[in-house]
Amino acid sequence: MTLHDNDPAELLPLTPVAFDILLALLEGEAHGYAIMRAVEDRAGSGTSLHAGTLYRALARLVETELIEELEEPPEGADERRRYYRITGLGRRVAAAEARRLDAQLGMARAHGLLGSA
Amino acid sequence: MSGSDRPGVRWYRALLRLYPRSFRERHGEEMLRLFLEKAEDAGRRGPSARAVHAGTAALDAMRNGVGARIEVWRRRRRLAGTPMGNSLRGSEGGRGMDSFWKDVRYAGRTLMRSPGFALVATLTIGLGIGANTAIFSVVRTVLLQPLPYEQPGELVLLWGEMRNRSVTHFPMSPPDFAKYRERAEAFDDLAAVFTFNASLTGEGDPVQVTAASVTPNFFDVMGLTPALGRGFVEEDGFPQPANLQPGQPGALPGIVVLSNALWQQRYGADPGVIGRTIQVGGGPSEIVGVMPPGFELLMPPTAGLQTDADLWIAARIDYVNAPENNVFLRPVGRLRDGATAEQLQQQIDRIASEIAANNQIKTTAGYAIRVESLHEDLTAHVRPTLLALFGAVVFVLLIACANVSNLLLVRASGRDRELAVRAAMGGSRSRLVRQMLIESGMLAAAGAVVGVLLAAAGIRLLLALQPDDLPRIADVGIDGIVLLFTVAAAALAAFVFGTLPALQGSRVDLADALKERGSAGASSARRLARNAVVVAEVAMSLVLLIGAGLMVRSFAELTRVSPGFEADGVLTFTAAPPFGSYPQAVDRANFMSELRGRLEAIPGVEAVSTGFPLPLTGQFFNGRYGTEEALTDPEAFGQAAYRAVSPRYFETMGTRLLAGRTFSEADNADSTAVVVVDEKLAEILWPDESAVGKRFLIRAVTQEPEWVEVIGVVEHQRAEDLGADGDETVYLTDRYVGSFGATWVVTAGGEPGALVGAIREEVTALDPEIPVADVELMQSYVDRAMGPTRFALTLIGVFGAIALVLASIGLYGVLSYVVRQRTAEIGVRMAFGAESGSILRLVVGQGLGLAGAGILVGLLAAVPLTGFLESMLVGVAPTDPLTFVSISLVFVAVACLACWVPARRAAHVDPVTALREE
């Protein structure tokens, strides 16, 4: 069952949590706890990510094939955890989302919301 | 500690059940670990951060669990090829938010549009849920949580009864104990315990400790093993040869297991204490073990035991030769697997009748042994209070629900047009009901969050009331189970306050509502619903307030009643000569009189004496008494409280002498058999003549009854409980009973607490090995005795006040609404010449009609319901007419007030404006 075609724009906009997860996975494979840490530690994020929100978002991202689960945990990793990595489609969607946000930011800047235009 | 024992694991596993099974199986374990890791972080920031984390995790699970379930359900439907039909779904359609979340968002927006309403409703429900959460947390810890022993359901207590003397909690003698232990087959084993105070010397300052003397099998019966070293073995309890005291040549040492607290405080948690010898009560004792932290002796107060044992000693008892009349053991037994308490009771009855057959006194006293479950017995005295309080908070929540329900009903009338539009656009009735229920659910969820915060604060306040009689009260807190209860209470509340308005609100007459004047014809069904809700609310508040009124009267009675002594300005403490270093009674007596002399010489001291036991300290010393008749007819014996006192006891305690004289120094001797009795005993034995100079029989220290002479009669002291009169009392001299240690009482001209330093100096100067302990004002014992009543009074009072406020707001709200609705009608009436006074009467009359109906229903309901308070009431009947009438009047007054504002508004209606509005 696939929910997308290959056009990343179909999947936009991403929810903030989904975008956060994709950003976290750009740094490499990670398990749920590490992703949560990365998201929570990111400067200015200030949000507390609970287990339910995180794992439901992960499940959805796997379903839409933006990320995939590793079949075997990486060397020396905790075997009881599931590890995830970002897919090619995930990268493209993240990039498209970033561009979308950037365009929005550009508008905001143009209207002086962020100081100098 | 196994994984499932960690706090929060069971809580989170329960929450995980909200998710669809597939999701749970795939991610559950990792989610649990993540939750625990975050909980640990939160725990480091303090208990409140931990509670917040647990709460937000619950909300997270509710949101995502339901969301994930909906996703699964949608996927299934899609796979089945069913189109997603949805009447209210607009252009968005297809992929996107599910209709449930759409409804949630819509509800959120609707509530945000009337923030005042949302705030009031949330706070009202929060108050109700908070009160329930706080009281439930107490009920859970005190009544529901299993005792911290192995298989606690198998533990039973044995209570001696003297049915012909109304004695219900008699201890057991060693020979009897041995018989029950041997012969009752339904026992897995039977142990026993008694407690005493002893000085602990050897290393560091002498301190007084609470020692629990136990049979060597005690820890096995409770199912606990020491954390360090070993428990007791049979040999540790071998009797002393030839009744030697510990410390005397040839005597066996005491064998001791330390409590964890004492081990930490006095021995710095040094594992090397095992094998060391310490001095307990002046005798050498060997430490063989240390108990795990948190192990406590949980016993009902009727056992008269001190439950805060600092150390455990194996009792050296000669079960064969110990006197049968010497009763001091409190037996705790464990049922054999598969045996029932009934079987045990039958076996015990058989053994008891065999024992009684060989003992004339037991036969005539109506001796029996009652078997009771430890947990039930432990909580028996607090169960009625807690259940009554729980009933009270359920009422508070129902009243809160009634208020919110009414707010919603009123609001539904205002929303007729909105609902009609939605219905016209194709929203089905069930969809509208669902929409409104979701609003209720959101209000309840917000109320639950407010409630948990209120409960956390409330529990702190509740503990500040120091309800010392509630076992394990210190463990009360908000944990997973309590939060689950909160969620359930919130769900139930949402259902209770949401259903009626939702059903009413969704019954919209399209044509009518869309016409401009739709609201004027509010359906009579809706009006009926509103009125019924207000009547119920008033009735429930009245019941609660009557309960509060009865508690106020009980408390007033407690403050009014004279306890038979003046607690004010009396300082009490213990400083007793230990048996080890003072084995002879004469040495102990000399110590007592010498210390008395020294204390009297302290500047500022007015009077000094001793008493054992002092009133209200929870210690007992009971025995038989009777007249000559009792020598031939043992049934003529009565049961009295005994008190061993030093000279000037009555003067120090402020107990009035009614006839004769009090003890002199010359009376305080082991050979002089003179006693002072209280008015109660004098009245029983010599109803119409003076008791002074009369002789009667007592059995306090001797095996057989002996003759004593009455030298004086004093006022009766309430010694067991301020609320009950208590037993008749015989006062003996301290020296007569062997000066085995008593509590000192001292009065001073100024602040008695300032004397403590000087008192310690004098005791140390006399014997540096003797600790001064339990320094307390007599007044604090009195305060503590009033504690349970104060606790119940405060809580029921607070709940009653909340109920009253909520009910008056409810009444006010409904009447304001009615006035608004009837503005036009009132205008017409006034245009036709009605006086504003008659309009006032009309509105007030309607309000009072509702209040009157509520009061009537409330009074009828209160008659059976206040019966639940009976055990907490002092000197007032559950159906006290004064309380019933005065609380009803309070309600009438409050109802008048609640009617007044809307009524005045109605009376000042300008007929022209009113008619133009129409």
CSV table of C-alpha atoms in Angstrom, one decimal, chain B residues 195-534:
chain,number,residue,atom,x,y,z
B,195,THR,CA,6.4,-3.2,72.9
B,196,PHE,CA,8.1,-1.2,75.6
B,197,ASN,CA,10.5,1.7,76.0
B,198,ALA,CA,14.1,1.1,76.9
B,199,SER,CA,17.2,3.1,77.2
B,200,LEU,CA,19.9,2.4,74.6
B,201,THR,CA,23.4,3.0,76.0
B,202,GLY,CA,26.9,2.1,75.1
B,203,GLU,CA,27.9,4.2,72.2
B,204,GLY,CA,27.1,7.9,72.2
B,205,ASP,CA,24.5,9.6,74.3
B,206,PRO,CA,21.9,7.5,76.0
B,207,VAL,CA,18.6,7.5,74.1
B,208,GLN,CA,15.3,6.1,74.7
B,209,VAL,CA,14.1,3.6,72.1
B,210,THR,CA,10.9,1.8,71.3
B,211,ALA,CA,11.7,-1.9,71.6
B,212,ALA,CA,9.4,-4.5,70.1
B,213,SER,CA,9.7,-7.8,71.9
B,214,VAL,CA,8.7,-10.6,69.5
B,215,THR,CA,8.5,-14.4,69.5
B,216,PRO,CA,11.4,-15.7,67.4
B,217,ASN,CA,9.1,-16.8,64.5
B,218,PHE,CA,7.7,-13.2,64.2
B,219,PHE,CA,9.6,-12.2,61.1
B,220,ASP,CA,8.8,-15.5,59.4
B,221,VAL,CA,5.1,-15.1,60.1
B,222,MET,CA,5.1,-11.6,58.6
B,223,GLY,CA,7.1,-13.0,55.7
B,224,LEU,CA,10.1,-10.7,56.0
B,225,THR,CA,13.8,-11.2,56.3
B,226,PRO,CA,16.4,-8.8,57.6
B,227,ALA,CA,18.3,-6.8,55.0
B,228,LEU,CA,21.5,-7.6,56.8
B,229,GLY,CA,22.5,-10.4,59.1
B,230,ARG,CA,20.0,-12.9,60.2
B,231,GLY,CA,16.5,-13.0,61.7
B,232,PHE,CA,15.7,-14.7,65.0
B,233,VAL,CA,16.0,-18.5,65.6
B,234,GLU,CA,14.2,-20.5,68.2
B,235,GLU,CA,17.2,-20.5,70.5
B,236,ASP,CA,17.2,-16.6,70.7
B,237,GLY,CA,14.0,-16.9,72.7
B,238,PHE,CA,15.1,-19.5,75.3
B,239,PRO,CA,13.9,-18.4,78.7
B,240,GLN,CA,16.4,-16.8,81.2
B,241,PRO,CA,17.6,-19.4,83.7
B,242,ALA,CA,15.9,-18.9,87.1
B,243,ASN,CA,14.2,-15.7,86.0
B,244,LEU,CA,17.5,-13.7,85.9
B,245,GLN,CA,17.4,-10.2,84.4
B,246,PRO,CA,19.7,-9.6,81.4
B,247,GLY,CA,23.0,-8.3,82.8
B,248,GLN,CA,22.9,-10.3,85.9
B,249,PRO,CA,25.6,-13.0,86.2
B,250,GLY,CA,24.6,-16.1,84.4
B,251,ALA,CA,21.8,-14.4,82.4
B,252,LEU,CA,21.6,-14.9,78.6
B,253,PRO,CA,22.1,-11.8,76.5
B,254,GLY,CA,19.2,-10.2,74.5
B,255,ILE,CA,19.2,-10.9,70.8
B,256,VAL,CA,18.5,-7.8,68.8
B,257,VAL,CA,17.6,-6.9,65.2
B,258,LEU,CA,17.9,-3.1,64.5
B,259,SER,CA,15.4,-1.1,62.5
B,260,ASN,CA,16.9,0.4,59.4
B,261,ALA,CA,16.3,3.9,60.7
B,262,LEU,CA,18.2,3.3,64.0
B,263,TRP,CA,21.0,1.6,62.1
B,264,GLN,CA,21.4,4.6,59.9
B,265,GLN,CA,21.1,7.2,62.6
B,266,ARG,CA,23.0,5.8,65.4
B,267,TYR,CA,25.4,3.4,63.7
B,268,GLY,CA,26.0,5.3,60.4
B,269,ALA,CA,24.7,2.4,58.4
B,270,ASP,CA,27.9,0.4,59.3
B,271,PRO,CA,27.5,-3.2,58.2
B,272,GLY,CA,30.0,-4.1,61.0
B,273,VAL,CA,27.4,-3.7,63.7
B,274,ILE,CA,26.4,-7.3,63.3
B,275,GLY,CA,27.8,-9.2,66.2
B,276,ARG,CA,28.3,-6.1,68.3
B,277,THR,CA,26.9,-5.9,71.9
B,278,ILE,CA,24.8,-2.9,72.9
B,279,GLN,CA,23.1,-2.1,76.2
B,280,VAL,CA,19.3,-2.2,75.9
B,281,GLY,CA,17.4,-1.3,79.1
B,282,GLY,CA,20.7,-1.7,81.0
B,283,GLY,CA,21.3,-5.3,79.8
B,284,PRO,CA,23.7,-6.6,77.2
B,285,SER,CA,22.2,-7.4,73.8
B,286,GLU,CA,23.8,-8.8,70.7
B,287,ILE,CA,22.9,-7.3,67.3
B,288,VAL,CA,22.3,-10.1,64.8
B,289,GLY,CA,20.5,-8.3,62.0
B,290,VAL,CA,19.1,-5.1,60.4
B,291,MET,CA,15.6,-4.8,59.0
B,292,PRO,CA,15.0,-3.4,55.5
B,293,PRO,CA,13.9,0.2,55.3
B,294,GLY,CA,10.3,0.9,55.5
B,295,PHE,CA,9.4,-2.1,57.6
B,296,GLU,CA,6.9,-1.0,60.2
B,297,LEU,CA,4.7,-2.7,62.7
B,298,LEU,CA,1.2,-2.0,61.5
B,299,MET,CA,-1.2,-2.6,64.3
B,300,PRO,CA,-4.6,-1.2,65.2
B,301,PRO,CA,-4.6,1.3,68.0
B,302,THR,CA,-6.7,-1.1,70.1
B,303,ALA,CA,-3.6,-3.2,70.6
B,304,GLY,CA,-2.0,-0.4,72.6
B,305,LEU,CA,1.4,-1.0,70.9
B,306,GLN,CA,3.9,1.5,69.9
B,307,THR,CA,4.3,1.0,66.1
B,308,ASP,CA,7.5,2.9,65.6
B,309,ALA,CA,9.9,0.1,66.8
B,310,ASP,CA,13.5,1.1,66.8
B,311,LEU,CA,14.7,-2.3,67.5
B,312,TRP,CA,13.4,-5.9,67.7
B,313,ILE,CA,14.2,-8.2,70.6
B,314,ALA,CA,13.6,-11.9,70.7
B,315,ALA,CA,11.3,-12.4,73.7
B,316,ARG,CA,12.8,-14.8,76.3
B,317,ILE,CA,9.6,-16.3,77.7
B,318,ASP,CA,9.1,-19.4,79.7
B,319,TYR,CA,5.9,-20.5,78.2
B,320,VAL,CA,5.4,-23.4,80.6
B,321,ASN,CA,5.9,-21.6,83.9
B,322,ALA,CA,4.8,-18.1,83.1
B,323,PRO,CA,1.7,-17.1,85.2
B,324,GLU,CA,-1.6,-17.5,83.3
B,325,ASN,CA,-2.9,-14.2,84.6
B,326,ASN,CA,-0.1,-12.2,83.2
B,327,VAL,CA,-1.3,-11.0,79.9
B,328,PHE,CA,0.8,-8.9,77.6
B,329,LEU,CA,1.2,-10.7,74.2
B,330,ARG,CA,-0.4,-9.5,71.1
B,331,PRO,CA,-0.7,-12.6,68.8
B,332,VAL,CA,-0.4,-12.3,65.0
B,333,GLY,CA,-1.0,-15.5,63.0
B,334,ARG,CA,-0.8,-16.7,59.5
B,335,LEU,CA,-3.4,-19.0,58.1
B,336,ARG,CA,-2.3,-22.2,56.6
B,337,ASP,CA,-2.8,-22.4,52.8
B,338,GLY,CA,-6.4,-23.2,52.0
B,339,ALA,CA,-7.6,-22.7,55.6
B,340,THR,CA,-10.3,-20.1,56.2
B,341,ALA,CA,-10.7,-17.7,59.1
B,342,GLU,CA,-13.9,-19.5,60.0
B,343,GLN,CA,-12.1,-22.8,60.4
B,344,LEU,CA,-9.5,-21.1,62.5
B,345,GLN,CA,-12.2,-19.4,64.6
B,346,GLN,CA,-13.9,-22.8,65.2
B,347,GLN,CA,-10.6,-24.4,66.4
B,348,ILE,CA,-9.8,-21.4,68.5
B,349,ASP,CA,-13.2,-21.5,70.1
B,350,ARG,CA,-12.6,-25.2,71.0
B,351,ILE,CA,-9.2,-24.4,72.6
B,352,ALA,CA,-10.6,-21.3,74.4
B,353,SER,CA,-13.3,-23.3,76.0
B,354,GLU,CA,-10.8,-25.9,77.2
B,355,ILE,CA,-8.6,-23.2,78.6
B,356,ALA,CA,-11.6,-21.5,80.3
B,357,ALA,CA,-12.7,-24.9,81.8
B,358,ASN,CA,-9.6,-25.0,83.8
B,359,ASN,CA,-9.8,-21.4,85.0
B,360,GLN,CA,-12.7,-20.1,87.0
B,361,ILE,CA,-12.0,-16.5,86.4
B,362,LYS,CA,-12.0,-16.9,82.6
B,363,THR,CA,-15.2,-19.0,82.8
B,364,THR,CA,-17.1,-16.3,84.8
B,365,ALA,CA,-15.7,-13.4,82.8
B,366,GLY,CA,-17.0,-14.9,79.5
B,367,TYR,CA,-13.5,-15.6,78.1
B,368,ALA,CA,-13.3,-16.0,74.3
B,369,ILE,CA,-10.9,-15.3,71.5
B,370,ARG,CA,-11.9,-13.4,68.4
B,371,VAL,CA,-10.1,-13.9,65.1
B,372,GLU,CA,-9.9,-10.9,62.8
B,373,SER,CA,-8.1,-10.1,59.6
B,374,LEU,CA,-5.1,-7.8,60.2
B,375,HIS,CA,-5.9,-5.5,57.4
B,376,GLU,CA,-9.6,-5.1,58.2
B,377,ASP,CA,-8.8,-4.6,61.9
B,378,LEU,CA,-6.1,-2.1,61.1
B,379,THR,CA,-8.5,0.0,59.1
B,380,ALA,CA,-11.7,-0.6,61.0
B,381,HIS,CA,-11.5,2.6,63.0
B,382,VAL,CA,-10.9,4.8,60.0
B,383,ARG,CA,-13.0,3.1,57.4
B,384,PRO,CA,-16.2,4.9,58.3
B,385,THR,CA,-14.5,8.3,58.2
B,386,LEU,CA,-12.9,7.6,54.9
B,387,LEU,CA,-16.0,6.2,53.3
B,388,ALA,CA,-18.0,9.1,54.6
B,389,LEU,CA,-15.5,11.5,53.1
B,390,PHE,CA,-15.4,9.6,49.9
B,391,GLY,CA,-19.2,9.9,49.8
B,392,ALA,CA,-18.9,13.6,50.4
B,393,VAL,CA,-16.6,14.2,47.5
B,394,VAL,CA,-18.7,12.1,45.2
B,395,PHE,CA,-21.5,14.5,46.1
B,396,VAL,CA,-19.2,17.5,45.5
B,397,LEU,CA,-18.4,16.1,42.0
B,398,LEU,CA,-22.1,15.5,41.3
B,399,ILE,CA,-23.0,19.0,42.4
B,400,ALA,CA,-20.2,20.4,40.2
B,401,CYS,CA,-21.6,18.3,37.3
B,402,ALA,CA,-25.0,19.6,38.0
B,403,ASN,CA,-23.7,23.2,37.7
B,404,VAL,CA,-21.9,22.6,34.5
B,405,SER,CA,-24.8,20.7,33.1
B,406,ASN,CA,-27.0,23.7,33.8
B,407,LEU,CA,-24.5,26.0,32.2
B,408,LEU,CA,-24.5,23.8,29.2
B,409,LEU,CA,-28.3,23.7,29.1
B,410,VAL,CA,-28.5,27.5,29.3
B,411,ARG,CA,-25.8,27.7,26.7
B,412,ALA,CA,-27.6,25.2,24.4
B,413,SER,CA,-30.6,27.5,24.4
B,414,GLY,CA,-28.4,30.3,23.2
B,415,ARG,CA,-27.0,28.1,20.5
B,416,ASP,CA,-30.3,26.9,19.0
B,417,ARG,CA,-29.7,28.9,15.9
B,418,GLU,CA,-26.1,27.6,15.4
B,419,LEU,CA,-27.3,24.0,16.0
B,420,ALA,CA,-30.2,24.5,13.7
B,421,VAL,CA,-27.9,25.7,10.9
B,422,ARG,CA,-25.7,22.7,11.4
B,423,ALA,CA,-28.7,20.4,11.3
B,424,ALA,CA,-30.0,22.2,8.2
B,425,MET,CA,-26.7,21.6,6.5
B,426,GLY,CA,-27.2,17.9,7.0
B,427,GLY,CA,-25.7,17.3,10.4
B,428,SER,CA,-27.4,14.2,11.8
B,429,ARG,CA,-28.8,14.3,15.3
B,430,SER,CA,-26.2,11.7,16.4
B,431,ARG,CA,-23.5,13.9,15.0
B,432,LEU,CA,-24.8,16.9,16.9
B,433,VAL,CA,-24.9,14.8,20.1
B,434,ARG,CA,-21.4,13.7,19.5
B,435,GLN,CA,-20.3,17.2,18.8
B,436,MET,CA,-21.7,18.3,22.2
B,437,LEU,CA,-20.3,15.3,24.0
B,438,ILE,CA,-16.9,16.1,22.7
B,439,GLU,CA,-17.2,19.6,24.1
B,440,SER,CA,-18.1,18.0,27.5
B,441,GLY,CA,-15.2,15.7,27.2
B,442,MET,CA,-12.8,18.5,26.5
B,443,LEU,CA,-14.2,20.4,29.5
B,444,ALA,CA,-13.8,17.3,31.7
B,445,ALA,CA,-10.2,16.7,30.4
B,446,ALA,CA,-9.3,20.2,31.3
B,447,GLY,CA,-11.0,19.8,34.6
B,448,ALA,CA,-9.0,16.7,35.2
B,449,VAL,CA,-5.8,18.5,34.7
B,450,VAL,CA,-6.9,21.3,37.1
B,451,GLY,CA,-8.2,18.6,39.5
B,452,VAL,CA,-4.8,16.8,39.7
B,453,LEU,CA,-3.1,20.1,40.4
B,454,LEU,CA,-5.7,20.9,43.1
B,455,ALA,CA,-5.4,17.4,44.5
B,456,ALA,CA,-1.6,17.6,44.8
B,457,ALA,CA,-2.0,20.8,46.8
B,458,GLY,CA,-4.9,19.4,48.7
B,459,ILE,CA,-3.0,16.3,49.8
B,460,ARG,CA,-0.3,18.5,51.3
B,461,LEU,CA,-3.0,20.5,53.2
B,462,LEU,CA,-4.6,17.2,54.3
B,463,LEU,CA,-1.3,15.9,55.6
B,464,ALA,CA,-0.8,19.2,57.5
B,465,LEU,CA,-3.9,18.3,59.5
B,466,GLN,CA,-1.9,15.4,60.8
B,467,PRO,CA,-4.5,12.6,60.8
B,468,ASP,CA,-2.1,10.4,62.8
B,469,ASP,CA,-4.7,7.7,63.3
B,470,LEU,CA,-4.7,6.9,59.5
B,471,PRO,CA,-2.3,4.0,59.0
B,472,ARG,CA,0.3,4.6,56.3
B,473,ILE,CA,-0.9,8.1,55.8
B,474,ALA,CA,2.6,9.3,55.0
B,475,ASP,CA,2.7,7.2,51.9
B,476,VAL,CA,-0.3,9.0,50.4
B,477,GLY,CA,0.4,10.6,47.0
B,478,ILE,CA,-0.6,10.8,43.4
B,479,ASP,CA,0.5,7.7,41.5
B,480,GLY,CA,-0.6,5.9,38.3
B,481,ILE,CA,-3.6,4.2,39.9
B,482,VAL,CA,-4.8,7.5,41.3
B,483,LEU,CA,-4.4,9.2,37.9
B,484,LEU,CA,-6.3,6.4,36.3
B,485,PHE,CA,-9.0,7.0,38.8
B,486,THR,CA,-8.9,10.7,37.9
B,487,VAL,CA,-9.3,9.9,34.2
B,488,ALA,CA,-12.2,7.6,35.1
B,489,ALA,CA,-13.8,10.3,37.3
B,490,ALA,CA,-13.4,12.8,34.5
B,491,ALA,CA,-15.0,10.5,31.9
B,492,LEU,CA,-17.9,9.8,34.2
B,493,ALA,CA,-18.3,13.5,35.0
B,494,ALA,CA,-18.3,14.3,31.3
B,495,PHE,CA,-21.0,11.7,30.8
B,496,VAL,CA,-23.1,12.9,33.7
B,497,PHE,CA,-23.0,16.6,32.9
B,498,GLY,CA,-22.8,16.2,29.1
B,499,THR,CA,-25.6,13.8,28.3
B,500,LEU,CA,-28.6,15.8,29.3
B,501,PRO,CA,-27.6,19.0,27.6
B,502,ALA,CA,-26.5,17.1,24.5
B,503,LEU,CA,-29.8,15.2,24.1
B,504,GLN,CA,-31.8,18.4,24.9
B,505,GLY,CA,-29.6,20.6,22.6
B,506,SER,CA,-29.8,18.3,19.7
B,507,ARG,CA,-33.6,18.2,19.8
B,508,VAL,CA,-33.8,21.3,17.6
B,509,ASP,CA,-36.9,22.4,15.9
B,510,LEU,CA,-35.5,23.7,12.6
B,511,ALA,CA,-38.3,26.0,11.5
B,512,ASP,CA,-38.8,27.4,15.0
B,513,ALA,CA,-35.1,28.0,15.8
B,514,LEU,CA,-34.4,29.7,12.5
B,515,LYS,CA,-37.1,32.1,13.1
B,516,GLU,CA,-35.9,35.2,14.9
B,517,ARG,CA,-37.9,34.6,18.0
B,518,GLY,CA,-37.0,31.0,18.5
B,519,SER,CA,-35.4,31.4,21.9
B,520,ALA,CA,-38.6,32.8,23.5
B,521,GLY,CA,-40.2,29.4,23.3
B,522,ALA,CA,-37.6,27.4,25.1
B,523,SER,CA,-39.0,24.0,25.3
B,524,SER,CA,-40.7,23.0,28.5
B,525,ALA,CA,-38.7,19.8,28.6
B,526,ARG,CA,-35.5,21.8,28.7
B,527,ARG,CA,-36.9,24.0,31.5
B,528,LEU,CA,-37.9,20.9,33.4
B,529,ALA,CA,-34.4,19.5,33.0
B,530,ARG,CA,-32.9,22.7,34.3
B,531,ASN,CA,-35.2,22.8,37.3
B,532,ALA,CA,-34.6,19.2,38.2
B,533,VAL,CA,-30.9,19.7,38.0
B,534,VAL,CA,-31.1,22.7,40.4
